[in-house]
mmCIF file of C-alpha atoms in Angstrom:
data_model
loop_
_atom_site.group_PDB
_atom_site.id
_atom_site.type_symbol
_atom_site.label_atom_id
_atom_site.label_comp_id
_atom_site.label_asym_id
_atom_site.label_seq_id
_atom_site.Cartn_x
_atom_site.Cartn_y
_atom_site.Cartn_z
ATOM 1 C CA MET A 1 -143.093 -120.002 -14.133
ATOM 2 C CA GLY A 2 -141.930 -116.519 -15.580
ATOM 3 C CA ARG A 3 -140.126 -115.810 -18.819
ATOM 4 C CA ARG A 4 -136.738 -115.334 -17.356
ATOM 5 C CA ALA A 5 -137.200 -118.124 -14.948
ATOM 6 C CA ALA A 6 -137.853 -120.380 -17.901
ATOM 7 C CA VAL A 7 -135.120 -119.437 -19.704
ATOM 8 C CA ALA A 8 -132.550 -119.843 -16.809
ATOM 9 C CA VAL A 9 -134.000 -123.347 -16.059
ATOM 10 C CA VAL A 10 -133.432 -123.978 -19.976
ATOM 11 C CA ALA A 11 -129.874 -122.407 -19.797
ATOM 12 C CA VAL A 12 -128.636 -124.887 -16.810
ATOM 13 C CA LEU A 13 -130.381 -127.997 -18.801
ATOM 14 C CA VAL A 14 -128.213 -126.758 -21.820
ATOM 15 C CA VAL A 15 -125.119 -126.747 -20.023
ATOM 16 C CA ALA A 16 -125.523 -129.597 -17.886
ATOM 17 C CA GLY A 17 -126.338 -131.822 -21.003
ATOM 18 C CA CYS A 18 -123.157 -130.497 -22.839
ATOM 19 C CA GLY A 19 -121.305 -131.470 -19.889
ATOM 20 C CA LEU A 20 -122.203 -134.680 -19.840
ATOM 21 C CA ALA A 21 -122.117 -135.201 -23.396
ATOM 22 C CA GLY A 22 -118.307 -134.183 -22.650
ATOM 23 C CA LEU A 23 -117.991 -137.005 -20.227
ATOM 24 C CA LEU A 24 -119.545 -139.649 -22.525
ATOM 25 C CA VAL A 25 -116.996 -139.043 -25.361
ATOM 26 C CA GLY A 26 -113.562 -140.078 -25.503
ATOM 27 C CA ALA A 27 -110.951 -142.027 -27.007
ATOM 28 C CA ALA A 28 -111.589 -144.612 -24.155
ATOM 29 C CA GLY A 29 -114.175 -147.192 -25.173
ATOM 30 C CA ILE A 30 -116.382 -146.705 -21.993
ATOM 31 C CA SER A 31 -119.986 -147.519 -21.884
ATOM 32 C CA PRO A 32 -122.160 -144.358 -22.184
ATOM 33 C CA TRP A 33 -124.775 -145.878 -19.555
ATOM 34 C CA ALA A 34 -121.880 -146.857 -17.057
ATOM 35 C CA VAL A 35 -120.616 -143.274 -17.341
ATOM 36 C CA VAL A 36 -124.200 -142.016 -16.848
ATOM 37 C CA LEU A 37 -124.524 -144.123 -13.658
ATOM 38 C CA GLN A 38 -120.790 -143.390 -11.929
ATOM 39 C CA VAL A 39 -121.988 -139.343 -12.465
ATOM 40 C CA LEU A 40 -125.112 -140.479 -10.596
ATOM 41 C CA ASP A 41 -122.953 -142.438 -8.118
ATOM 42 C CA TRP A 42 -120.891 -138.937 -7.456
ATOM 43 C CA LEU A 43 -124.016 -137.124 -6.452
ATOM 44 C CA PRO A 44 -124.656 -136.615 -2.677
ATOM 45 C CA PHE A 45 -126.520 -139.329 -1.208
ATOM 46 C CA VAL A 46 -126.777 -141.566 -4.596
ATOM 47 C CA HIS A 47 -125.403 -144.776 -4.135
ATOM 48 C CA VAL A 48 -125.723 -147.062 -7.394
ATOM 49 C CA GLY A 49 -123.170 -149.760 -9.269
ATOM 50 C CA SER A 50 -121.613 -148.350 -12.460
ATOM 51 C CA GLY A 51 -119.625 -151.782 -13.209
ATOM 52 C CA LEU A 52 -116.568 -149.370 -13.951
ATOM 53 C CA SER A 53 -113.296 -150.566 -13.228
ATOM 54 C CA PRO A 54 -110.936 -148.392 -11.262
ATOM 55 C CA VAL A 55 -109.106 -147.631 -14.007
ATOM 56 C CA GLU A 56 -112.147 -146.289 -15.886
ATOM 57 C CA GLN A 57 -113.199 -144.342 -12.707
ATOM 58 C CA SER A 58 -109.906 -142.711 -12.401
ATOM 59 C CA LEU A 59 -110.033 -141.756 -16.301
ATOM 60 C CA LEU A 60 -113.592 -140.392 -15.731
ATOM 61 C CA TRP A 61 -112.136 -138.463 -12.836
ATOM 62 C CA GLU A 62 -108.647 -137.351 -13.213
ATOM 63 C CA LEU A 63 -108.905 -136.537 -17.109
ATOM 64 C CA ARG A 64 -112.541 -136.042 -18.507
ATOM 65 C CA LEU A 65 -114.121 -134.473 -15.686
ATOM 66 C CA PRO A 66 -111.704 -131.545 -15.174
ATOM 67 C CA ARG A 67 -111.174 -131.012 -18.584
ATOM 68 C CA VAL A 68 -114.933 -130.609 -19.153
ATOM 69 C CA LEU A 69 -114.913 -128.316 -16.062
ATOM 70 C CA LEU A 70 -112.333 -126.365 -17.360
ATOM 71 C CA ALA A 71 -113.442 -126.094 -20.945
ATOM 72 C CA GLY A 72 -116.842 -124.938 -19.306
ATOM 73 C CA ILE A 73 -115.360 -122.326 -17.327
ATOM 74 C CA VAL A 74 -113.041 -120.763 -20.011
ATOM 75 C CA GLY A 75 -115.852 -120.613 -22.429
ATOM 76 C CA GLY A 76 -118.083 -119.040 -20.053
ATOM 77 C CA LEU A 77 -115.243 -116.468 -19.161
ATOM 78 C CA LEU A 78 -114.658 -115.211 -22.995
ATOM 79 C CA ALA A 79 -118.452 -115.061 -23.386
ATOM 80 C CA LEU A 80 -119.177 -113.025 -20.405
ATOM 81 C CA ALA A 81 -116.076 -110.834 -21.045
ATOM 82 C CA GLY A 82 -117.048 -110.072 -24.588
ATOM 83 C CA ALA A 83 -120.416 -109.124 -23.449
ATOM 84 C CA GLY A 84 -118.974 -107.168 -21.125
ATOM 85 C CA TYR A 85 -116.715 -105.439 -23.486
ATOM 86 C CA GLN A 86 -119.303 -104.728 -25.795
ATOM 87 C CA GLY A 87 -121.638 -103.131 -23.070
ATOM 88 C CA VAL A 88 -118.791 -100.908 -22.278
ATOM 89 C CA PHE A 89 -118.061 -99.651 -25.671
ATOM 90 C CA ARG A 90 -121.366 -99.857 -26.930
ATOM 91 C CA ASN A 91 -119.876 -101.381 -29.920
ATOM 92 C CA PRO A 92 -121.081 -105.030 -31.214
ATOM 93 C CA LEU A 93 -117.548 -106.333 -32.282
ATOM 94 C CA ALA A 94 -116.001 -105.808 -29.127
ATOM 95 C CA ASP A 95 -114.400 -109.110 -28.272
ATOM 96 C CA PRO A 96 -111.237 -110.111 -25.948
ATOM 97 C CA TYR A 97 -109.344 -111.158 -29.269
ATOM 98 C CA LEU A 98 -110.464 -107.945 -31.460
ATOM 99 C CA LEU A 99 -109.454 -105.519 -28.599
ATOM 100 C CA GLY A 100 -105.903 -106.828 -28.013
ATOM 101 C CA ALA A 101 -107.068 -108.016 -24.351
ATOM 102 C CA ALA A 102 -106.064 -112.137 -24.957
ATOM 103 C CA ALA A 103 -103.140 -110.737 -27.242
ATOM 104 C CA GLY A 104 -101.675 -108.826 -24.062
ATOM 105 C CA ALA A 105 -102.273 -111.452 -21.842
ATOM 106 C CA GLY A 106 -100.624 -114.091 -24.445
ATOM 107 C CA LEU A 107 -97.685 -111.617 -24.327
ATOM 108 C CA ALA A 108 -97.397 -111.468 -20.620
ATOM 109 C CA VAL A 109 -97.841 -115.208 -20.259
ATOM 110 C CA THR A 110 -95.284 -115.828 -22.956
ATOM 111 C CA LEU A 111 -92.802 -113.371 -21.217
ATOM 112 C CA VAL A 112 -93.336 -115.417 -18.049
ATOM 113 C CA VAL A 113 -92.621 -118.833 -19.506
ATOM 114 C CA VAL A 114 -89.591 -117.630 -21.285
ATOM 115 C CA VAL A 115 -88.060 -115.878 -17.989
ATOM 116 C CA THR A 116 -89.045 -118.545 -15.525
ATOM 117 C CA GLY A 117 -88.838 -121.955 -17.827
ATOM 118 C CA GLY A 118 -92.818 -122.466 -16.990
ATOM 119 C CA SER A 119 -92.286 -122.586 -13.443
ATOM 120 C CA ALA A 120 -94.026 -119.132 -12.418
ATOM 121 C CA GLY A 121 -97.305 -121.036 -11.190
ATOM 122 C CA ALA A 122 -99.340 -118.564 -9.607
ATOM 123 C CA ALA A 123 -97.943 -115.320 -11.014
ATOM 124 C CA VAL A 124 -99.179 -116.428 -14.344
ATOM 125 C CA PRO A 125 -102.882 -115.162 -14.232
ATOM 126 C CA VAL A 126 -101.562 -111.891 -12.201
ATOM 127 C CA ALA A 127 -99.235 -111.337 -15.644
ATOM 128 C CA ALA A 128 -101.897 -112.287 -17.851
ATOM 129 C CA PHE A 129 -104.414 -109.560 -16.359
ATOM 130 C CA ALA A 130 -101.983 -106.866 -16.343
ATOM 131 C CA GLY A 131 -101.218 -107.872 -20.219
ATOM 132 C CA ALA A 132 -105.060 -107.784 -20.749
ATOM 133 C CA VAL A 133 -105.544 -104.493 -19.340
ATOM 134 C CA GLY A 134 -102.454 -103.098 -21.092
ATOM 135 C CA GLY A 135 -103.749 -104.664 -24.722
ATOM 136 C CA VAL A 136 -107.161 -103.152 -24.030
ATOM 137 C CA LEU A 137 -106.248 -99.710 -22.779
ATOM 138 C CA LEU A 138 -103.704 -99.336 -25.828
ATOM 139 C CA ALA A 139 -106.250 -100.691 -28.539
ATOM 140 C CA TYR A 140 -108.654 -97.727 -27.023
ATOM 141 C CA ALA A 141 -106.099 -95.270 -26.685
ATOM 142 C CA LEU A 142 -105.323 -95.955 -30.558
ATOM 143 C CA GLY A 143 -108.806 -95.859 -31.513
ATOM 144 C CA SER A 144 -109.544 -92.664 -29.521
ATOM 145 C CA THR A 145 -106.460 -90.661 -31.263
ATOM 146 C CA ALA A 146 -108.069 -91.711 -34.433
ATOM 147 C CA GLY A 147 -110.923 -89.148 -33.870
ATOM 148 C CA ARG A 148 -113.905 -91.145 -33.511
ATOM 149 C CA GLY A 149 -113.343 -93.023 -29.698
ATOM 150 C CA ALA A 150 -115.194 -95.947 -28.893
ATOM 151 C CA GLY A 151 -118.113 -95.149 -30.680
ATOM 152 C CA GLY A 152 -117.033 -95.937 -33.948
ATOM 153 C CA THR A 153 -117.233 -99.453 -35.009
ATOM 154 C CA ALA A 154 -114.217 -99.377 -37.590
ATOM 155 C CA THR A 155 -111.690 -97.528 -35.723
ATOM 156 C CA LEU A 156 -112.086 -99.435 -32.550
ATOM 157 C CA VAL A 157 -111.839 -102.822 -34.864
ATOM 158 C CA LEU A 158 -108.741 -101.561 -36.447
ATOM 159 C CA ALA A 159 -106.862 -100.170 -33.737
ATOM 160 C CA GLY A 160 -107.610 -103.993 -31.738
ATOM 161 C CA VAL A 161 -106.107 -105.610 -35.124
ATOM 162 C CA ALA A 162 -102.624 -103.253 -35.048
ATOM 163 C CA VAL A 163 -102.137 -103.422 -31.298
ATOM 164 C CA THR A 164 -102.798 -107.392 -31.955
ATOM 165 C CA SER A 165 -100.769 -107.869 -34.586
ATOM 166 C CA PHE A 166 -97.882 -105.571 -32.449
ATOM 167 C CA LEU A 167 -98.304 -107.584 -29.242
ATOM 168 C CA THR A 168 -98.257 -110.833 -31.175
ATOM 169 C CA ALA A 169 -95.159 -109.685 -33.125
ATOM 170 C CA ILE A 170 -93.309 -109.099 -29.733
ATOM 171 C CA GLN A 171 -94.923 -112.641 -28.489
ATOM 172 C CA THR A 172 -93.192 -114.307 -31.520
ATOM 173 C CA PHE A 173 -89.515 -112.804 -31.040
ATOM 174 C CA ALA A 174 -89.665 -113.839 -27.010
ATOM 175 C CA GLN A 175 -90.538 -117.233 -28.358
ATOM 176 C CA GLN A 176 -87.273 -117.577 -30.032
ATOM 177 C CA LEU A 177 -85.317 -116.539 -27.211
ATOM 178 C CA ARG A 178 -86.300 -119.900 -25.613
ATOM 179 C CA VAL A 179 -85.932 -122.242 -28.363
ATOM 180 C CA GLU A 180 -86.966 -125.264 -25.950
ATOM 181 C CA GLU A 181 -90.147 -123.964 -24.544
ATOM 182 C CA LEU A 182 -91.594 -123.462 -28.412
ATOM 183 C CA ARG A 183 -93.591 -126.646 -28.368
ATOM 184 C CA ARG A 184 -95.163 -125.946 -25.410
ATOM 185 C CA VAL A 185 -96.078 -122.406 -26.311
ATOM 186 C CA TYR A 186 -97.263 -123.125 -29.625
ATOM 187 C CA ALA A 187 -99.474 -125.876 -28.360
ATOM 188 C CA TRP A 188 -100.692 -123.078 -25.632
ATOM 189 C CA ILE A 189 -100.961 -120.845 -28.374
ATOM 190 C CA LEU A 190 -103.329 -122.966 -30.492
ATOM 191 C CA GLY A 191 -105.353 -123.711 -27.353
ATOM 192 C CA ASP A 192 -105.905 -126.192 -24.634
ATOM 193 C CA VAL A 193 -108.332 -127.241 -22.155
ATOM 194 C CA SER A 194 -106.726 -130.655 -20.997
ATOM 195 C CA GLY A 195 -104.554 -128.984 -17.814
ATOM 196 C CA GLY A 196 -106.213 -130.890 -15.404
ATOM 197 C CA TRP A 197 -107.530 -130.222 -11.881
ATOM 198 C CA ASP A 198 -104.620 -127.644 -11.106
ATOM 199 C CA ASP A 199 -105.720 -125.591 -13.790
ATOM 200 C CA VAL A 200 -109.308 -125.791 -12.378
ATOM 201 C CA ARG A 201 -107.943 -124.713 -8.663
ATOM 202 C CA LEU A 202 -105.849 -121.725 -10.434
ATOM 203 C CA VAL A 203 -108.731 -120.130 -12.250
ATOM 204 C CA LEU A 204 -111.588 -120.505 -10.464
ATOM 205 C CA PRO A 205 -111.037 -117.602 -7.753
ATOM 206 C CA TYR A 206 -110.454 -115.366 -10.842
ATOM 207 C CA ALA A 207 -113.507 -116.941 -12.701
ATOM 208 C CA VAL A 208 -115.745 -116.004 -9.207
ATOM 209 C CA VAL A 209 -114.582 -112.480 -8.748
ATOM 210 C CA ALA A 210 -114.877 -111.292 -12.612
ATOM 211 C CA THR A 211 -118.244 -113.507 -12.944
ATOM 212 C CA VAL A 212 -119.766 -111.910 -9.525
ATOM 213 C CA VAL A 213 -119.001 -108.046 -10.839
ATOM 214 C CA LEU A 214 -120.170 -108.480 -14.487
ATOM 215 C CA LEU A 215 -123.202 -110.117 -13.517
ATOM 216 C CA LEU A 216 -123.812 -107.458 -10.485
ATOM 217 C CA HIS A 217 -123.241 -104.560 -13.442
ATOM 218 C CA GLY A 218 -125.599 -105.824 -15.804
ATOM 219 C CA ARG A 219 -128.536 -103.124 -14.907
ATOM 220 C CA MET A 220 -126.155 -100.390 -14.973
ATOM 221 C CA LEU A 221 -124.792 -101.722 -18.648
ATOM 222 C CA ASP A 222 -128.603 -101.047 -19.859
ATOM 223 C CA VAL A 223 -128.392 -97.877 -18.479
ATOM 224 C CA LEU A 224 -125.249 -96.570 -20.036
ATOM 225 C CA SER A 225 -126.635 -98.089 -23.323
ATOM 226 C CA VAL A 226 -129.411 -95.109 -23.602
ATOM 227 C CA GLY A 227 -126.540 -92.630 -23.295
ATOM 228 C CA ASP A 228 -124.073 -90.782 -20.522
ATOM 229 C CA ASP A 229 -126.325 -88.019 -19.706
ATOM 230 C CA GLU A 230 -129.455 -90.098 -19.489
ATOM 231 C CA ALA A 231 -127.372 -92.278 -16.892
ATOM 232 C CA VAL A 232 -126.003 -89.480 -15.073
ATOM 233 C CA SER A 233 -129.571 -88.150 -14.610
ATOM 234 C CA LEU A 234 -130.395 -91.251 -13.418
ATOM 235 C CA GLY A 235 -127.700 -91.143 -10.599
ATOM 236 C CA VAL A 236 -125.299 -93.579 -12.525
ATOM 237 C CA ARG A 237 -121.459 -92.801 -12.656
ATOM 238 C CA ALA A 238 -120.768 -93.761 -15.675
ATOM 239 C CA SER A 239 -117.155 -93.761 -15.594
ATOM 240 C CA ARG A 240 -116.973 -95.947 -12.590
ATOM 241 C CA VAL A 241 -118.945 -98.742 -14.148
ATOM 242 C CA ARG A 242 -117.247 -98.824 -17.253
ATOM 243 C CA LEU A 243 -113.801 -99.088 -15.182
ATOM 244 C CA ALA A 244 -115.573 -101.749 -13.106
ATOM 245 C CA VAL A 245 -116.935 -103.678 -15.913
ATOM 246 C CA LEU A 246 -113.410 -103.011 -18.210
ATOM 247 C CA LEU A 247 -111.165 -104.697 -15.179
ATOM 248 C CA ALA A 248 -113.459 -107.674 -14.641
ATOM 249 C CA ALA A 249 -113.684 -108.427 -18.456
ATOM 250 C CA CYS A 250 -109.718 -108.104 -18.546
ATOM 251 C CA LEU A 251 -109.623 -110.300 -15.375
ATOM 252 C CA ALA A 252 -112.022 -112.533 -16.907
ATOM 253 C CA THR A 253 -110.110 -112.792 -20.127
ATOM 254 C CA ALA A 254 -106.711 -112.984 -18.536
ATOM 255 C CA ALA A 255 -107.880 -115.843 -16.194
ATOM 256 C CA ALA A 256 -109.372 -117.831 -19.101
ATOM 257 C CA VAL A 257 -105.878 -117.240 -21.478
ATOM 258 C CA ALA A 258 -103.723 -118.149 -18.575
ATOM 259 C CA VAL A 259 -104.744 -121.680 -18.014
ATOM 260 C CA SER A 260 -106.536 -122.698 -21.579
ATOM 261 C CA GLY A 261 -104.111 -120.428 -24.011
ATOM 262 C CA LEU A 262 -105.512 -118.009 -27.083
ATOM 263 C CA ILE A 263 -108.998 -119.489 -28.025
ATOM 264 C CA ALA A 264 -110.769 -116.685 -30.410
ATOM 265 C CA PHE A 265 -114.266 -115.746 -31.229
ATOM 266 C CA VAL A 266 -116.218 -117.230 -28.128
ATOM 267 C CA GLY A 267 -116.615 -113.744 -26.898
ATOM 268 C CA ILE A 268 -118.218 -112.584 -30.218
ATOM 269 C CA VAL A 269 -120.054 -115.587 -31.390
ATOM 270 C CA VAL A 270 -121.938 -116.382 -28.190
ATOM 271 C CA PRO A 271 -123.244 -112.882 -26.611
ATOM 272 C CA HIS A 272 -124.783 -112.023 -30.365
ATOM 273 C CA VAL A 273 -126.758 -115.484 -30.667
ATOM 274 C CA VAL A 274 -127.784 -114.344 -27.303
ATOM 275 C CA ARG A 275 -128.923 -111.348 -28.186
ATOM 276 C CA ARG A 276 -130.969 -112.763 -31.071
ATOM 277 C CA LEU A 277 -132.522 -115.418 -29.039
ATOM 278 C CA ALA A 278 -133.141 -113.388 -25.512
ATOM 279 C CA GLY A 279 -133.024 -109.757 -26.319
ATOM 280 C CA GLY A 280 -130.587 -106.811 -25.724
ATOM 281 C CA SER A 281 -130.729 -106.382 -22.058
ATOM 282 C CA TYR A 282 -127.586 -106.799 -20.429
ATOM 283 C CA ARG A 283 -129.433 -108.432 -17.023
ATOM 284 C CA VAL A 284 -130.256 -111.438 -19.494
ATOM 285 C CA VAL A 285 -127.456 -111.373 -21.846
ATOM 286 C CA LEU A 286 -124.537 -111.378 -18.974
ATOM 287 C CA PRO A 287 -125.687 -114.461 -17.639
ATOM 288 C CA LEU A 288 -126.876 -116.509 -20.762
ATOM 289 C CA SER A 289 -123.718 -115.735 -22.395
ATOM 290 C CA LEU A 290 -122.102 -116.954 -19.044
ATOM 291 C CA ALA A 291 -124.301 -120.317 -19.733
ATOM 292 C CA GLY A 292 -123.815 -120.207 -23.888
ATOM 293 C CA GLY A 293 -120.345 -120.133 -23.588
ATOM 294 C CA ALA A 294 -119.339 -122.873 -20.932
ATOM 295 C CA ALA A 295 -121.791 -125.109 -23.371
ATOM 296 C CA PHE A 296 -120.108 -123.843 -26.918
ATOM 297 C CA LEU A 297 -116.329 -124.651 -25.846
ATOM 298 C CA VAL A 298 -117.408 -127.907 -24.014
ATOM 299 C CA LEU A 299 -119.079 -128.959 -27.353
ATOM 300 C CA ALA A 300 -115.891 -127.473 -29.527
ATOM 301 C CA ASP A 301 -113.748 -129.431 -27.349
ATOM 302 C CA MET A 302 -115.650 -132.448 -27.917
ATOM 303 C CA VAL A 303 -115.318 -132.062 -31.778
ATOM 304 C CA ALA A 304 -111.491 -131.148 -31.014
ATOM 305 C CA ARG A 305 -111.159 -134.917 -29.273
ATOM 306 C CA THR A 306 -113.194 -136.822 -31.708
ATOM 307 C CA VAL A 307 -112.836 -135.490 -35.323
ATOM 308 C CA LEU A 308 -109.261 -136.815 -35.500
ATOM 309 C CA ALA A 309 -109.325 -139.465 -33.097
ATOM 310 C CA PRO A 310 -106.931 -140.968 -31.765
ATOM 311 C CA ALA A 311 -105.019 -137.239 -32.077
ATOM 312 C CA GLU A 312 -106.545 -134.031 -31.086
ATOM 313 C CA LEU A 313 -107.191 -130.829 -33.328
ATOM 314 C CA PRO A 314 -106.525 -127.808 -30.983
ATOM 315 C CA ILE A 315 -109.567 -126.286 -29.699
ATOM 316 C CA GLY A 316 -108.877 -122.743 -31.123
ATOM 317 C CA VAL A 317 -108.680 -124.204 -34.833
ATOM 318 C CA VAL A 318 -112.389 -125.589 -33.957
ATOM 319 C CA THR A 319 -113.607 -122.184 -32.688
ATOM 320 C CA ALA A 320 -111.945 -120.420 -35.567
ATOM 321 C CA PHE A 321 -113.880 -122.728 -38.030
ATOM 322 C CA VAL A 322 -117.298 -121.362 -36.373
ATOM 323 C CA GLY A 323 -116.376 -117.905 -35.494
ATOM 324 C CA ALA A 324 -114.579 -116.753 -38.624
ATOM 325 C CA PRO A 325 -117.591 -117.012 -40.716
ATOM 326 C CA PHE A 326 -119.755 -115.692 -37.907
ATOM 327 C CA PHE A 327 -117.598 -112.434 -37.625
ATOM 328 C CA VAL A 328 -117.809 -111.727 -41.052
ATOM 329 C CA LEU A 329 -121.778 -112.292 -40.844
ATOM 330 C CA VAL A 330 -121.709 -109.604 -38.249
ATOM 331 C CA LEU A 331 -119.573 -106.986 -39.589
ATOM 332 C CA ARG A 332 -121.864 -107.047 -42.628
ATOM 333 C CA MET A 333 -124.758 -106.529 -40.322
ATOM 334 C CA THR A 334 -123.136 -104.013 -38.638
ATOM 335 C CA ARG A 335 -122.047 -102.263 -41.718
ATOM 336 C CA ARG A 336 -125.739 -102.269 -43.011
ATOM 337 C CA VAL A 337 -126.733 -100.590 -39.505
ATOM 338 C CA GLU A 338 -124.455 -97.762 -39.787
ATOM 339 C CA THR A 339 -125.118 -96.931 -43.185
#
């Protein structure tokens, strides 16, 4: 077995193990062995008796399983989007939240909730996508007018912070226009992956499209990393590649935000860990970021469900506890490289 195949197998096993752990953990006292038997019973051509009551089976099928799947999808999308942004801007600090994508998507979703009273349904991902694209373009334009463009780490990060603060202020103002929706909006802002099968079905088509596009551009991002002139000499149209990756990353961010709210730092923590472990080739970084993000958010959700049980901690708080110190570390490392 080659090295890449071995890494892929390990990644799949890690995601599967985290998913199983997510099914085992919960407020209800269900036997872990019975849960394992029930999972085996769900597999095709496998029939084993788990001994679980109909209520316990319903709890697993209707609550825990969709929650684990939604956490995995959202985490994978955010990490994949972060890796894509970093490849497009050649910036190790590029991230859906630092570039204004998540803030733009969050503002758009909040406006939809305020205007429709939460009954927009399938229009939410579309609005989130438009908001994410607008947020990134605004941050990039602001960073470019500062004189250093996409290559300047500090300039792009500061532009993203400014845009995020501005869009968040508008979002807060919009929330006050519909006070009866404040509780729902605030819960969404702090991050939540308990939406159930409806949210899984809602996000899945967008997740598939964004994932396929980003994974197919891994080799081209490797070419862009050596410079635009070299890419052109190899027959790669840099502007077209950047546009495709940027739109796919925005779609991934928007889909995640639409069903889970604002969950920060996944897009910067996971790609950096992947690069440390597996190298800098985007053909490896993108798929491993997808797997790593899924595993990371499933574990974060387990912590959110158990640390204050029977109450739940917002999952965005857990990722912030991990991500904020990690971001400071990455920022220090980046400054050392630039100097």
